[in-house]
Tab-separated table of N, CA and C in Angstrom:
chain	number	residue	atom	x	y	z
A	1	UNK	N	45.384	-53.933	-5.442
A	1	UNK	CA	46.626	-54.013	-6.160
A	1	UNK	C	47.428	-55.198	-5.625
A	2	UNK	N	48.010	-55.702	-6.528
A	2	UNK	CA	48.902	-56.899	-6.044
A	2	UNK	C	50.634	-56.848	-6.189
A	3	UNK	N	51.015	-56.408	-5.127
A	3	UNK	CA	52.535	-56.603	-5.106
A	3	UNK	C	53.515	-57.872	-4.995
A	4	UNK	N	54.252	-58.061	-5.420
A	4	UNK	CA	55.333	-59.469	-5.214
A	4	UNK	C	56.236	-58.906	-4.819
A	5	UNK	N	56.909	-59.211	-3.835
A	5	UNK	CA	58.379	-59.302	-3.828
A	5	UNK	C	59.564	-60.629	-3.918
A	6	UNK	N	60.024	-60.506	-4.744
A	6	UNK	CA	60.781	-61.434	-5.836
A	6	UNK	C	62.037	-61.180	-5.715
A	7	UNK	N	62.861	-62.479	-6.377
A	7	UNK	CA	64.531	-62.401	-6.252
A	7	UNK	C	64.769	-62.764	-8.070
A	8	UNK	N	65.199	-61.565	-8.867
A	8	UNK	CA	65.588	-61.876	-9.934
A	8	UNK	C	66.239	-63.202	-10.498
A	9	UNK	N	65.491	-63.984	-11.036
A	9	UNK	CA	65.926	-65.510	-11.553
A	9	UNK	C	65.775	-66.414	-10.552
A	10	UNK	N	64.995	-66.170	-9.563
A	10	UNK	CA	64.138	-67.282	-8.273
A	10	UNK	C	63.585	-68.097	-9.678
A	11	UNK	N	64.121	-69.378	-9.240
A	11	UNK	CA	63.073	-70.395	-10.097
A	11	UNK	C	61.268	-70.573	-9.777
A	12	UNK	N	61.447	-69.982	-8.053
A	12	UNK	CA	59.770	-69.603	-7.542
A	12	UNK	C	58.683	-68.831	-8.067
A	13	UNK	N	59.999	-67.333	-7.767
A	13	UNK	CA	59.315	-66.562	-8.683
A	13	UNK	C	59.208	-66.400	-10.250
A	14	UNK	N	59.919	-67.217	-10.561
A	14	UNK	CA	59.897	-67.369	-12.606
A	14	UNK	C	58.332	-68.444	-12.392
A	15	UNK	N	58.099	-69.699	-11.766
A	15	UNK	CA	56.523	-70.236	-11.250
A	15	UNK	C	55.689	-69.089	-11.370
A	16	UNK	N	55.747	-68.652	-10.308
A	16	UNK	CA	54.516	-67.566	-9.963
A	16	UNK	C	54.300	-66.576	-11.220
A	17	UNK	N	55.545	-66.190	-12.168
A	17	UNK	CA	55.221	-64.916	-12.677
A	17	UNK	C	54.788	-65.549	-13.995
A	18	UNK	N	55.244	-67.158	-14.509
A	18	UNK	CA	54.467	-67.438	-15.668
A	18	UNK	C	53.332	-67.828	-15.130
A	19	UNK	N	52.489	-67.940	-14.269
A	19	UNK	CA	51.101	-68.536	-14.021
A	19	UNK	C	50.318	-67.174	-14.271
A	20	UNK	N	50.959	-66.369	-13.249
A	20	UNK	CA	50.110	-65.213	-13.680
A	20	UNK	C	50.149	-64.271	-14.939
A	21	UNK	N	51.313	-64.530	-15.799
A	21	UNK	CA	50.980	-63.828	-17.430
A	21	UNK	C	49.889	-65.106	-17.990
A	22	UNK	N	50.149	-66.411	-17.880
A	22	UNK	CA	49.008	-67.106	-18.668
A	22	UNK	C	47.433	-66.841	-17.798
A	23	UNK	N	47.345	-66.162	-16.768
A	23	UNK	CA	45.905	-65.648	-16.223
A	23	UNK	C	45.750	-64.006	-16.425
A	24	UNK	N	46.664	-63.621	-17.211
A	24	UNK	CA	47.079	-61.813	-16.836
A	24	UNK	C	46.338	-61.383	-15.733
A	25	UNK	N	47.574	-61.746	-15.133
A	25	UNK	CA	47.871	-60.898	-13.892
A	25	UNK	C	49.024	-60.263	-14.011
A	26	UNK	N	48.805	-58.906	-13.811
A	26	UNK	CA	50.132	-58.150	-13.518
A	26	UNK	C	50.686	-57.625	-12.253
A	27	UNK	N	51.609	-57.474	-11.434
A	27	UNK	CA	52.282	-57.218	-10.487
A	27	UNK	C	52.924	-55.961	-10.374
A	28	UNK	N	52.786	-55.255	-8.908
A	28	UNK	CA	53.325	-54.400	-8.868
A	28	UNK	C	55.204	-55.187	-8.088
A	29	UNK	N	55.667	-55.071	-8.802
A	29	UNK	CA	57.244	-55.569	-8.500
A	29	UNK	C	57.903	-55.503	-7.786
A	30	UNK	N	58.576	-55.587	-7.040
A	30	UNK	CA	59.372	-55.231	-6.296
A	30	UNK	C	60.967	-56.396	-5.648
A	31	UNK	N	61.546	-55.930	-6.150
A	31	UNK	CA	63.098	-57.038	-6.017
A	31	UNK	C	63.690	-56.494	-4.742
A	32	UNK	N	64.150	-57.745	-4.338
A	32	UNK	CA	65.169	-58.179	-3.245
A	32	UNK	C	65.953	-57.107	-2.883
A	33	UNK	N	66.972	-56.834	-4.273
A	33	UNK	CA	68.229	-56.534	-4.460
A	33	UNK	C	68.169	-55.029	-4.566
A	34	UNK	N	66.815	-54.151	-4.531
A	34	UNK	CA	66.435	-52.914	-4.673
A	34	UNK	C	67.256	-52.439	-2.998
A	35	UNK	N	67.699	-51.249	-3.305
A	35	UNK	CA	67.911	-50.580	-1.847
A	35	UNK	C	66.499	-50.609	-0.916
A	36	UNK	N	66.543	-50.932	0.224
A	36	UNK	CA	65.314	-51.361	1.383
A	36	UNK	C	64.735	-52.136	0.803
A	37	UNK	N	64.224	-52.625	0.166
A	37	UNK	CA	63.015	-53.670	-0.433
A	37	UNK	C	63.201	-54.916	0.750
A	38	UNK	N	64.602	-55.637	0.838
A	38	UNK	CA	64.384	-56.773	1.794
A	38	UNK	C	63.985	-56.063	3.496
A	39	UNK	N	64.303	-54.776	3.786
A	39	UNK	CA	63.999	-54.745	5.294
A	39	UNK	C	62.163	-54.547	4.887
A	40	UNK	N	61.677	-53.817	4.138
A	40	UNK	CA	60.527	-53.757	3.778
A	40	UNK	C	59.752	-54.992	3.947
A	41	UNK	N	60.543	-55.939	3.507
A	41	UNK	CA	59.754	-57.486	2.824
A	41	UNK	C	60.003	-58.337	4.351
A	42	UNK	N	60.669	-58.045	5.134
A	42	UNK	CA	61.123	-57.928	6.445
A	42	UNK	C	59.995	-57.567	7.559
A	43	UNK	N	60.122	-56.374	7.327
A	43	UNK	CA	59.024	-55.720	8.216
A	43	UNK	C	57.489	-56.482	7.840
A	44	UNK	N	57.059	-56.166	6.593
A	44	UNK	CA	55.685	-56.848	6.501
A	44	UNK	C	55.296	-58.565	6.570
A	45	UNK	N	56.500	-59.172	6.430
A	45	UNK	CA	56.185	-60.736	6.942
A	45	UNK	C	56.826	-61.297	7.710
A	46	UNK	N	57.499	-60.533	7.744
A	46	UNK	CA	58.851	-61.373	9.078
A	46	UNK	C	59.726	-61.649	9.312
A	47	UNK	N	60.079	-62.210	7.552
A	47	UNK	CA	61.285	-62.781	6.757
A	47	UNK	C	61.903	-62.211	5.637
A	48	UNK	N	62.669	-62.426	5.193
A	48	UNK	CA	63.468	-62.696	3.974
A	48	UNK	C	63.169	-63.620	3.124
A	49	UNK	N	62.365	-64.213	2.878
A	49	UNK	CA	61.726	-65.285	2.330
A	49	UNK	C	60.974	-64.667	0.858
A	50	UNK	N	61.013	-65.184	-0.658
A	50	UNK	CA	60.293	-64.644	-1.186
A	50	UNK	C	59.985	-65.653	-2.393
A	51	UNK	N	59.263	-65.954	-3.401
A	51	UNK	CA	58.626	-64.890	-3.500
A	51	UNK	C	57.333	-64.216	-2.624
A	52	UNK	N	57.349	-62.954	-2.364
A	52	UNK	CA	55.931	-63.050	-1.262
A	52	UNK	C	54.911	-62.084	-1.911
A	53	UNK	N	53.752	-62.309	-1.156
A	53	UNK	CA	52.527	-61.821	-2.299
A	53	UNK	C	52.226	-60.833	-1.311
A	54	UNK	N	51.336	-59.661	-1.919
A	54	UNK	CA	50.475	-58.748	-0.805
A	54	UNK	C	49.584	-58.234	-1.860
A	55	UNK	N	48.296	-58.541	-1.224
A	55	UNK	CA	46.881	-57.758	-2.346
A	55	UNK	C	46.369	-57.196	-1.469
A	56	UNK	N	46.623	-55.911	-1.590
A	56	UNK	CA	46.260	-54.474	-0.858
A	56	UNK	C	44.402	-54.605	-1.051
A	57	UNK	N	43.757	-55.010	-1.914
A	57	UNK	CA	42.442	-55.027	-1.862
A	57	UNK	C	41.695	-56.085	-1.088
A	58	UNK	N	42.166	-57.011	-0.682
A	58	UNK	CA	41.953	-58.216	0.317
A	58	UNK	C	42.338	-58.382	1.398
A	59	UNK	N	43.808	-57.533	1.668
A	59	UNK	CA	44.727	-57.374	2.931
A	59	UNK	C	45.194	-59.132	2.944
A	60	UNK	N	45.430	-59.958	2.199
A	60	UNK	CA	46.134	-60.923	2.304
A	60	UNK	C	47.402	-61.133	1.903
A	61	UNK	N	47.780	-61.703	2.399
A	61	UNK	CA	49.548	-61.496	2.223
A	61	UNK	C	50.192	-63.143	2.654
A	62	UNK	N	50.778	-63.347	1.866
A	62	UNK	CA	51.712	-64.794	1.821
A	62	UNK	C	53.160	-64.568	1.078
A	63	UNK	N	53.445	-66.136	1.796
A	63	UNK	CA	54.708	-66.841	0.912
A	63	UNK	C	54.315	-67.978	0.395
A	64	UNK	N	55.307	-68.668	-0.234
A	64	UNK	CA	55.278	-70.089	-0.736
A	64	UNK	C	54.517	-69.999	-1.971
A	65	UNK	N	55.240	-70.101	-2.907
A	65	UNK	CA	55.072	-70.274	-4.857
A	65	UNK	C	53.474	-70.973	-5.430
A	66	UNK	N	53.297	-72.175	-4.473
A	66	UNK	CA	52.433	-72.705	-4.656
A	66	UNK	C	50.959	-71.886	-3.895
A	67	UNK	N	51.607	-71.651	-3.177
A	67	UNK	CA	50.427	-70.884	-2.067
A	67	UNK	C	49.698	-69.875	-3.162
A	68	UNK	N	50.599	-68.847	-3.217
A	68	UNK	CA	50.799	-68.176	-4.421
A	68	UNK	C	49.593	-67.859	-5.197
A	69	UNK	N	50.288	-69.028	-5.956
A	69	UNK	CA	49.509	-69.498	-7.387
A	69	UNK	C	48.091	-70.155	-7.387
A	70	UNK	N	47.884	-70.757	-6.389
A	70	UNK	CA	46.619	-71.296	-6.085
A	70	UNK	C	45.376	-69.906	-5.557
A	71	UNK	N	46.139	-68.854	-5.015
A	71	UNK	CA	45.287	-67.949	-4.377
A	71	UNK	C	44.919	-66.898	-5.542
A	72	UNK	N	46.195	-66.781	-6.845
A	72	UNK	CA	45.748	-66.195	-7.891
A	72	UNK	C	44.692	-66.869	-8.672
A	73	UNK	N	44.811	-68.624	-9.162
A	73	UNK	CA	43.917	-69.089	-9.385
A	73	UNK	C	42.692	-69.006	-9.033
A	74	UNK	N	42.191	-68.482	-7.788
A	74	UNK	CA	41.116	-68.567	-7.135
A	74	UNK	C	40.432	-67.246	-7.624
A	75	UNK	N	41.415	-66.009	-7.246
A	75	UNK	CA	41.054	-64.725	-7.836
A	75	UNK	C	40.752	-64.585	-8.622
A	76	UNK	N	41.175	-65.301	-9.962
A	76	UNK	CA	40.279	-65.288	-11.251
A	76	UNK	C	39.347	-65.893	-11.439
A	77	UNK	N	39.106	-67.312	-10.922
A	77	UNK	CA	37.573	-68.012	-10.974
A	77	UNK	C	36.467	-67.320	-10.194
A	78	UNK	N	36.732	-66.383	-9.161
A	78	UNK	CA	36.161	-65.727	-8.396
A	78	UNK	C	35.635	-64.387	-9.264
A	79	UNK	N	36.080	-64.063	-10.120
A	79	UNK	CA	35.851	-62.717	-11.068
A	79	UNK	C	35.068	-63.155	-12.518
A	80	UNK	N	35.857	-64.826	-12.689
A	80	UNK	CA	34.826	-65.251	-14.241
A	80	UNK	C	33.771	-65.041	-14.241
């Protein structure tokens, strides 16, 4: 499963989330601004920093938009 945690109207995460509808990919969601979500997003990377990725089936976990998007890219050429 693939979670994001995202900041409603991040120009990063608006990147990341149109790359992955034009690859459908869907996300399990998760915002900033939710009660705990940032100590959550905290605890598992370190920071406050987002948008950040976690794919529970790979155990990989990042930041950085581009990072991102290149690692979803991969996930799908990896499945074609």
């Amino acid at each position: 499963m693939l979670t994001l945690y995202y900041r409603p109207g991040c120009p990063y995460y608006m990147k990341v989330q149109e790359v992955a509808e034009e690859l459908g990919i869907t996300f399990d969601l998760k915002s900033v601004y939710d009660e705990g979500v940032t100590e959550e997003l905290v605890a598992r990377g370190g920071k406050s920093q987002s948008p950040y990725l976690v794919d529970t089936d790979t155990g990989k976990e990042m930041y950085e938009s581009e990072d991102i998007i290149s690692y979803l890219r991969s996930k799908v050429e990896t499945k074609g």
